[in-house]
Coordinates of C-alpha atoms and ligand atoms in Angstrom, one line a residue:
X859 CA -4.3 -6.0 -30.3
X860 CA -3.2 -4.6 -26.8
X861 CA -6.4 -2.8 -25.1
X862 CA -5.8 0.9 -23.6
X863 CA -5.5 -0.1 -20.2
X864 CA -3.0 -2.9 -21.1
X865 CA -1.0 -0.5 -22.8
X866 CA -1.4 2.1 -19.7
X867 CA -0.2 -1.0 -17.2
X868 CA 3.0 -1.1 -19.8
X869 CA 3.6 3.1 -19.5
X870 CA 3.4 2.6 -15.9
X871 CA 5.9 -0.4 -15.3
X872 CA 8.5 1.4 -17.6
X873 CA 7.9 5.0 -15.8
X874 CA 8.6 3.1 -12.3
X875 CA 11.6 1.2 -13.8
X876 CA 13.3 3.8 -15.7
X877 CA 13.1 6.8 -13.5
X878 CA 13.0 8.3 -10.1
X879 CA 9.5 8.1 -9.2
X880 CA 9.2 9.2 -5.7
X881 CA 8.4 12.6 -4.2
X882 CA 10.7 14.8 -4.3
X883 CA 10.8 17.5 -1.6
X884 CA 7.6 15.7 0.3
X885 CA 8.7 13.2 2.4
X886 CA 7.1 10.3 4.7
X887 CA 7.9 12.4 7.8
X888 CA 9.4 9.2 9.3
X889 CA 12.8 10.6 9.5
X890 CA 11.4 13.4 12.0
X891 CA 10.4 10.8 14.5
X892 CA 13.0 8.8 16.5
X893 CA 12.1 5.6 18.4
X894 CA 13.8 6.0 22.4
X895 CA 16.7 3.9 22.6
X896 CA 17.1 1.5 25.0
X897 CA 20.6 0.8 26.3
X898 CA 19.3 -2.2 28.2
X899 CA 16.6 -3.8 26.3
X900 CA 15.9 -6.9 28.6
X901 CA 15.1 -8.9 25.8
X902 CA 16.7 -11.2 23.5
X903 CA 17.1 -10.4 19.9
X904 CA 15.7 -14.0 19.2
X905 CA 12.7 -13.1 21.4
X906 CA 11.1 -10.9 18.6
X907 CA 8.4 -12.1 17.5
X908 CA 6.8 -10.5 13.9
X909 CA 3.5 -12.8 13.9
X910 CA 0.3 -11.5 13.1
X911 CA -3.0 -12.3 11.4
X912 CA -5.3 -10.2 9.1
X913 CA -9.0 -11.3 8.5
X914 CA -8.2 -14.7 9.9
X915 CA -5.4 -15.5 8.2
X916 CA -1.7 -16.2 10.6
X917 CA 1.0 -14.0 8.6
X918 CA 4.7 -14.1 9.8
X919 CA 5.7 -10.6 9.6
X920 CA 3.4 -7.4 9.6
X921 CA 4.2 -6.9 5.7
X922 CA 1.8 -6.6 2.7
X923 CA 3.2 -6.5 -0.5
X924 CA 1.4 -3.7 -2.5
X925 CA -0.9 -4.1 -5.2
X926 CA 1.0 -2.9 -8.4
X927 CA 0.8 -4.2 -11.6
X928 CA -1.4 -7.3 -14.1
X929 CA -2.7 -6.8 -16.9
X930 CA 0.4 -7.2 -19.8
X931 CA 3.2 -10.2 -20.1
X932 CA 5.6 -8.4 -18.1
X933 CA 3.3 -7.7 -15.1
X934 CA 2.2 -11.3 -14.9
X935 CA 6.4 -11.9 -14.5
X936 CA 5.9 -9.1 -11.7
X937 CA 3.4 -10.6 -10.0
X938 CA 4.6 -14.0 -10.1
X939 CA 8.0 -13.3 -8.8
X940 CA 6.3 -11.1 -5.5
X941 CA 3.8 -14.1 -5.1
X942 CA 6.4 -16.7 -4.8
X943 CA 8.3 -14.7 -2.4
X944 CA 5.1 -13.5 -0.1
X945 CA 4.8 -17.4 0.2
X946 CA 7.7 -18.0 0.8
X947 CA 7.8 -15.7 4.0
X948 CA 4.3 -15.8 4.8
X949 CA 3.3 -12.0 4.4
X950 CA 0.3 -10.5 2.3
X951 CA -0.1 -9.8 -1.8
X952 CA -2.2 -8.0 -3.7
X953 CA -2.5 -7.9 -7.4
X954 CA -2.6 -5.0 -9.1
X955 CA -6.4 -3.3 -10.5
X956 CA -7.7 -5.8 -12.5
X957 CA -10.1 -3.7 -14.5
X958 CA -7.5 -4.5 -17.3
X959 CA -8.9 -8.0 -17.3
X960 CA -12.5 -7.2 -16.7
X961 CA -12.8 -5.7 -19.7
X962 CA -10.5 -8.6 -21.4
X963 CA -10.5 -11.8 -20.0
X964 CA -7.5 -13.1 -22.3
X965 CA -5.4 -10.9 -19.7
X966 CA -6.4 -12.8 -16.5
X967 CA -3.8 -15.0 -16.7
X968 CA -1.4 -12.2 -16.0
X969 CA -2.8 -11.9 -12.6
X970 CA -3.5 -15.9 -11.5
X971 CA -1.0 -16.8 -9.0
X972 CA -2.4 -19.2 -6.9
X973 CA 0.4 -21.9 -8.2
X974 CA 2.4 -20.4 -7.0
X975 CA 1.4 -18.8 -3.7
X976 CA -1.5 -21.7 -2.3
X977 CA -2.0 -20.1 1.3
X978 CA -0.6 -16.5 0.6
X979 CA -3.1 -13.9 2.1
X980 CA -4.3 -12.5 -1.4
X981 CA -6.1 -10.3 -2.6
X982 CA -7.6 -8.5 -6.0
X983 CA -7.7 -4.8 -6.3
X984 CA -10.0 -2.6 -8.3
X985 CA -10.7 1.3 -8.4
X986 CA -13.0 3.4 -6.7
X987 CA -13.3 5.2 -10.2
X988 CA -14.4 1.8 -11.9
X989 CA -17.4 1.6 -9.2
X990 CA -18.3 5.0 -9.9
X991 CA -18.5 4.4 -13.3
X992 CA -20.9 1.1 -13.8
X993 CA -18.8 -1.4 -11.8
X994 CA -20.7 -3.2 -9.0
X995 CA -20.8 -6.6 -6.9
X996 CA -20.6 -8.6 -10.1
X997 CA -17.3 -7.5 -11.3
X998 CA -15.7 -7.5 -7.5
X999 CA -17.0 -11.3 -7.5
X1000 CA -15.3 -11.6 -10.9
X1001 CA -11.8 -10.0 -9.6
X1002 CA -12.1 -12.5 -6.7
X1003 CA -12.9 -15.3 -8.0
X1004 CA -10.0 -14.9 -11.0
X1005 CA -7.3 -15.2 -8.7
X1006 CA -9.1 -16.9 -5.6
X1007 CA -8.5 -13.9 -3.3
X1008 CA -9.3 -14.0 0.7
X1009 CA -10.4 -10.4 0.1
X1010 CA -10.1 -7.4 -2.5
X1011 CA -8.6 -4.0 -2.2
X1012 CA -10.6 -0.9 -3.4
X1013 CA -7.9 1.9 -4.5
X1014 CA -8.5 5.7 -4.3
X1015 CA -6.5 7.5 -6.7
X1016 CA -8.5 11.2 -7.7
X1017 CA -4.8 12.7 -8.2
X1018 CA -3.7 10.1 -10.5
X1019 CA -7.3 10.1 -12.3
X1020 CA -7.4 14.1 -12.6
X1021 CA -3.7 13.6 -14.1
X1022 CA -4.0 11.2 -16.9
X1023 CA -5.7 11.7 -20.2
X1024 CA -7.7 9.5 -20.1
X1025 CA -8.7 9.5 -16.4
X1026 CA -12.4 9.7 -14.8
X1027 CA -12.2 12.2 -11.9
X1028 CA -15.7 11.2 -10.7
X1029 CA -15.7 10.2 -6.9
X1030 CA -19.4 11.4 -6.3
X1031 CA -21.0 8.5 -4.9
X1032 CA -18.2 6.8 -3.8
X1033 CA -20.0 5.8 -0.2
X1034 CA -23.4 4.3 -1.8
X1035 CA -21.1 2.3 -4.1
X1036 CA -18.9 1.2 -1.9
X1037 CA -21.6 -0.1 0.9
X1038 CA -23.5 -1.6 -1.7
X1039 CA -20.5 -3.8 -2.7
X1040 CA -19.5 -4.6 0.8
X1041 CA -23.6 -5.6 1.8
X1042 CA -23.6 -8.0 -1.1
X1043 CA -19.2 -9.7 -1.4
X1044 CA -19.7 -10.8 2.0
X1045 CA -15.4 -10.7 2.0
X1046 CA -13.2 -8.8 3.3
X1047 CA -13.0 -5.5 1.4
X1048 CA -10.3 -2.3 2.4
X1049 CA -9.6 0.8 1.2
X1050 CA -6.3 1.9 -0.4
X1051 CA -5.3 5.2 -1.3
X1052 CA -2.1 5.3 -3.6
X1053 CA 0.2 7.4 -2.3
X1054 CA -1.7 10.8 -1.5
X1055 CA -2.8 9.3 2.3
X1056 CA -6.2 9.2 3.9
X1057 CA -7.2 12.0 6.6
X1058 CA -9.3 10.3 9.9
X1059 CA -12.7 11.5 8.9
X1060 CA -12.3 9.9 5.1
X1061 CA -11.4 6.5 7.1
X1062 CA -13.8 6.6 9.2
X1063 CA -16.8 7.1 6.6
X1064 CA -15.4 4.1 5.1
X1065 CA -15.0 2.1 8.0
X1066 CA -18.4 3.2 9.2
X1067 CA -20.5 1.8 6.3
X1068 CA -18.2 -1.7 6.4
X1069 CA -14.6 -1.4 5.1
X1070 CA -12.6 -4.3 6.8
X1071 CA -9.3 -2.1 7.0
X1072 CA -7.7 0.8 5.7
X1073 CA -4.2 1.2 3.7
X1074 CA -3.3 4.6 4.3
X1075 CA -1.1 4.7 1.6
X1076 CA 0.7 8.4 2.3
X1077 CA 2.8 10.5 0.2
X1078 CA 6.7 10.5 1.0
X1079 CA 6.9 7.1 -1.7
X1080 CA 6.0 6.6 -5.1
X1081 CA 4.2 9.7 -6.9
X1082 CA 1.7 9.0 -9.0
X1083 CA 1.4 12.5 -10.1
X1084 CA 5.1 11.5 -11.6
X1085 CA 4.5 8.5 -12.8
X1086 CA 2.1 10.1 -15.1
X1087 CA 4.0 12.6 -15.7
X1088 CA 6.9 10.5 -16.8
X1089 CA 4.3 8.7 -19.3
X1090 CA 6.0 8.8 -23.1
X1091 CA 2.7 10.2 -24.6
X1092 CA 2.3 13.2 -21.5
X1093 CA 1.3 16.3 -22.3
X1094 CA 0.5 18.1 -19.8
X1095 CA 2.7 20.2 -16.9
X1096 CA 0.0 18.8 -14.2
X1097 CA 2.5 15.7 -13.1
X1098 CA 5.0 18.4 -12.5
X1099 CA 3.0 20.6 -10.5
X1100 CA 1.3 18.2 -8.2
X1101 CA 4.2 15.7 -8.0
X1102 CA 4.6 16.3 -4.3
X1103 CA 0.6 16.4 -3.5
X1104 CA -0.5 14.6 -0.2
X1105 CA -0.3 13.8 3.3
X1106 CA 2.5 12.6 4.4
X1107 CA 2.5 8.6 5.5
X1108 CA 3.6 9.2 8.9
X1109 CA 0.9 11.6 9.6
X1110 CA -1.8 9.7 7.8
X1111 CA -0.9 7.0 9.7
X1112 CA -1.2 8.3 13.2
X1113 CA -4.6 10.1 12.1
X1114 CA -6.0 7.0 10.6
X1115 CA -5.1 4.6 13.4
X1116 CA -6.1 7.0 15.7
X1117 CA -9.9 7.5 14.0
X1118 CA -10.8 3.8 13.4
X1119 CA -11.0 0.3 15.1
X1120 CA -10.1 -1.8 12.1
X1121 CA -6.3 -3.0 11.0
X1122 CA -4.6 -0.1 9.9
X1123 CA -1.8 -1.0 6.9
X1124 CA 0.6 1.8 7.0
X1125 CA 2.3 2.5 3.3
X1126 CA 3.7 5.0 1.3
X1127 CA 7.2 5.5 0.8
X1128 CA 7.9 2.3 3.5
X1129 CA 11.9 1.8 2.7
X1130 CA 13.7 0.3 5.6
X1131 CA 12.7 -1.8 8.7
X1132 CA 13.0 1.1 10.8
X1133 CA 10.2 2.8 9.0
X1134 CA 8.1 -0.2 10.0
X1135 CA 8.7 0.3 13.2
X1136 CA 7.9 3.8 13.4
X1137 CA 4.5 2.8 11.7
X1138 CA 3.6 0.8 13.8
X1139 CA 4.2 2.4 17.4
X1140 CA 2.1 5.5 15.6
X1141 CA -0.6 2.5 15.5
X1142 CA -0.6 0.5 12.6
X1143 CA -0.8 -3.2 12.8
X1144 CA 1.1 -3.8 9.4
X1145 CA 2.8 -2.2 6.5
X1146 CA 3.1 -2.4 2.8
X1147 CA 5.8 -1.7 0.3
X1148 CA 5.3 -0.7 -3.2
X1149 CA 7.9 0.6 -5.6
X1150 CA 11.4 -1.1 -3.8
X1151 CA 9.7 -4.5 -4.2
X1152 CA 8.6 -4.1 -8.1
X1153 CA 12.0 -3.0 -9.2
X1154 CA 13.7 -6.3 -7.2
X1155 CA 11.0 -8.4 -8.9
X1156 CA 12.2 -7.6 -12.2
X1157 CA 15.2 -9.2 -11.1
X1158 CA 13.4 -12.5 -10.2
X1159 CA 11.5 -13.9 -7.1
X1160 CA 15.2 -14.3 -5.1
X1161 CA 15.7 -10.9 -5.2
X1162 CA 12.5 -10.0 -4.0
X1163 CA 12.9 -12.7 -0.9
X1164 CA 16.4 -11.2 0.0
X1165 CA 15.0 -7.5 -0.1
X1166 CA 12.3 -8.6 2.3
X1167 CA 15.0 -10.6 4.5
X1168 CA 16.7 -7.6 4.8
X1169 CA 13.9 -5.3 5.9
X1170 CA 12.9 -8.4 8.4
X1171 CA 16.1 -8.2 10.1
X1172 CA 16.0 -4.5 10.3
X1173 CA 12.3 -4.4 12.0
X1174 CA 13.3 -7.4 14.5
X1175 CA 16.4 -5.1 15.6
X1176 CA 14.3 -1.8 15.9
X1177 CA 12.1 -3.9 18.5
X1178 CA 14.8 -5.1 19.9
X1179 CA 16.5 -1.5 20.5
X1180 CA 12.9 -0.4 21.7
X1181 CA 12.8 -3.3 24.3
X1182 CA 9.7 -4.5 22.8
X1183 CA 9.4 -8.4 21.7
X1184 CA 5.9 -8.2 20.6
X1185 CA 4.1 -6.0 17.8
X1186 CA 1.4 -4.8 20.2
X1187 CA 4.1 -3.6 22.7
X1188 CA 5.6 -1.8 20.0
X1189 CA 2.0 0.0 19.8
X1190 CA 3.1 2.0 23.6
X1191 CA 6.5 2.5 22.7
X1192 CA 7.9 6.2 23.6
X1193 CA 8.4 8.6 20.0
X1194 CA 10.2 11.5 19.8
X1195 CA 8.3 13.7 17.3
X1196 CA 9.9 17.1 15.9
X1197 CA 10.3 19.8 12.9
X1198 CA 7.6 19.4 10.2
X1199 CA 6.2 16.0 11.4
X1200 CA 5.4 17.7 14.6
X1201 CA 3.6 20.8 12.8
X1202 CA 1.4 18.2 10.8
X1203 CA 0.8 16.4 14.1
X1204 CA -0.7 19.8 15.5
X1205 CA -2.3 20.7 12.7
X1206 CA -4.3 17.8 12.3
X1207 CA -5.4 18.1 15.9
X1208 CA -3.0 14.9 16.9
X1209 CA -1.1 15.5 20.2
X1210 CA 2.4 14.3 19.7
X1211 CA 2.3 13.2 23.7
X1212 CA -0.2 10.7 23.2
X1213 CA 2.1 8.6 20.4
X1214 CA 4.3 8.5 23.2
X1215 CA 5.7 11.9 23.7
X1216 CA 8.7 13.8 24.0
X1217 CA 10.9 12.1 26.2
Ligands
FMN437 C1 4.2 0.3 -10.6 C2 3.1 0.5 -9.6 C3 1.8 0.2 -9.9 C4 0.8 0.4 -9.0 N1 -0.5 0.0 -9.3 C5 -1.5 0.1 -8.4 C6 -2.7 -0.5 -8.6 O1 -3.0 -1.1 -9.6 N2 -3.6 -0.5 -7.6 C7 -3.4 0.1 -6.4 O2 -4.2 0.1 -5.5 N3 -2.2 0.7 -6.2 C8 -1.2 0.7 -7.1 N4 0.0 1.2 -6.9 C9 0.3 2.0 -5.6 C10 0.9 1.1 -4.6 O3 0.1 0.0 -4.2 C11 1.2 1.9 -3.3 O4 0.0 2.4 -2.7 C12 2.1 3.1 -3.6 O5 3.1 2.7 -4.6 C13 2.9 3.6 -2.4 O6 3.9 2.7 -1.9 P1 5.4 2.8 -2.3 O7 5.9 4.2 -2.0 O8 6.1 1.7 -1.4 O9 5.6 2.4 -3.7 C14 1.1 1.0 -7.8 C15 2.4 1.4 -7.5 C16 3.4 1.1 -8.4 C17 4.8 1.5 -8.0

């Protein structure tokens, strides 16, 4: 017998597989900002150097793998093949929410990667929903301890809630539930949104009672407006309308890492190396890729690895082009921010000069 939020994970999996998922007049806003160009970089290629470290742990590139999916046969394949590959290259995982298994341990299996990924930064994911509703420390020890995370994610996701049928819109109390969690893990916890982006003032609430970090997670990428809309058993036009809802990644990204103090993880609709980039001179220290990487894992863990090669080589030359060897240089670099991008920017009281300007 398949529980309901089993058979949701499976809806999900096949939405993002068979169709086109991602916004479709929204975009990140990363195409309306272009790096400066430097004819004369003064640096080697070979120079760049992607290392980093989050909560203590030394990661090779600035790169998180997304939390996505668990929970039914098929995502433990998932998870397994992006596992393998984020140890192979020393970046980040998360699992996908693991309420699934909470509320049926026979399906933690589908999220126990450990074997395969010993000294991957991991980490397990649940939703700010399922603290609202009666979750609490004991089941965020439970998700950590089923896959031996270093931390756990805490995803925000009132568009996708207010969407499905069975969703649970409630957010009231969000703050109380989250500090009381993060007084009593004693792990790293950080907030997620999933694809609708975070304003400055949400982040900072967060980050002001405890949160470790903050994945913006913008719109621009995957919809999850669509993916329920896309659902076999939808019956509703409220995918359609709000498909598009949410601030774009770019902009979240600057107001975020702008707002707080902790690592910023800049996501959303992330697609080449050059987004990266981009992400990360508007201030974030890494970013995280959703959707590209779940259809490659279907594929197996090789695919996965040579997707991520790719998008490797293309952030190493961006830095290079930029003159910069070294993330944090990349932080100063000069931006040239214009059309809609630059509205938002003014709009949400960010001064385009200070990400480096018009040059
Ligand atoms: C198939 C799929 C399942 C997802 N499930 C979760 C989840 O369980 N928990 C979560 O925090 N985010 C979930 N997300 C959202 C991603 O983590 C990410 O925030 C979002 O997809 C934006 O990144 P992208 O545009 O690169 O896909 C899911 C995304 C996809 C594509």
């Amino acid at each position: 017998m398949v529980n309901e939020t089993s058979k949701r994970k499976l809806d999900h999996i096949n939405a993002c597989l068979e169709n086109d998922v991602e916004t479709r007049y929204k975009t990140t806003g990363f195409e309306n900002i272009d790096l400066i160009h430097k004819a004369s970089p003064k640096i080697d290629l070979e120079e760049t150097n992607l290392e980093t470290a989050l909560f203590g742990k030394k990661l090779d590139a600035p790169i998180i793998i997304c939390p996505m999916t668990g929970g039914h046969e098929k995502g433990k394949k998932i998870n397994l093949a992006l596992a393998e590959a984020a140890q192979d290259l020393n970046i980040g995982f998360c699992v996908g929410s693991q309420r699934a298994a909470i509320e049926d341990p026979m399906l933690e299996e589908t999220y126990r990667v450990r074997e395969v990924a010993p000294d991957t930064l991991l980490f397990g994911n649940l939703g700010m929903t399922q603290l609202n509703c009666g979750y609490g420390t004991e089941e965020a020890k439970k998700a950590m301890e089923m896959i031996d995370a270093d931390g756990l994610g805490i995803h925000l996701n009132a568009l996708q809630e207010t969407i499905q049928p069975e969703g649970e819109a409630n957010f009231r109390g969000s703050l109380n539930n989250f500090n009381e969690i993060i007084s009593e893990l004693g792990e790293p916890v950080y907030i997620k949104e999933t694809g609708g982006g975070i304003t400055g003032a949400i982040a900072s609430e967060f980050v002001e009672i405890g949160a470790d970090a903050i994945d913006v997670s913008g719109a621009g990428g995957t919809s999850w407006a669509g993916v329920e809309a896309l659902r076999e058993d939808s019956t509703t036009k409220l995918g359609e309308v709000f498909w598009d809802w949410g601030i774009p990644t770019s902009v979240s990204t600057a107001e975020v890492s702008d707002a707080v103090e902790v690592p910023v993880i800049s996501s959303g609709g992330i697609r080449t190396g050059i987004d990266a980039v981009k992400a990360i001179a508007l201030g974030a220290d890494l970013v995280g890729i959703g959707l590209p990487l779940f259809r490659a894992s279907i594929q197996g863990k090789e695919k996965v690895t040579e997707w991520l090669n790719e998008f490797i080589i293309e952030l190493k030359i961006g830095m290079f082009l930029t003159g910069c060897s070294k993330l944090e240089e990349l932080k100063s670099t000069s931006l040239h921010i214009s059309g809609t991008t630059r509205e938002w920017f003014i709009s949400r009281n960010l001064d385009p000069e200070d990400f480096g300007g018009l040059v």
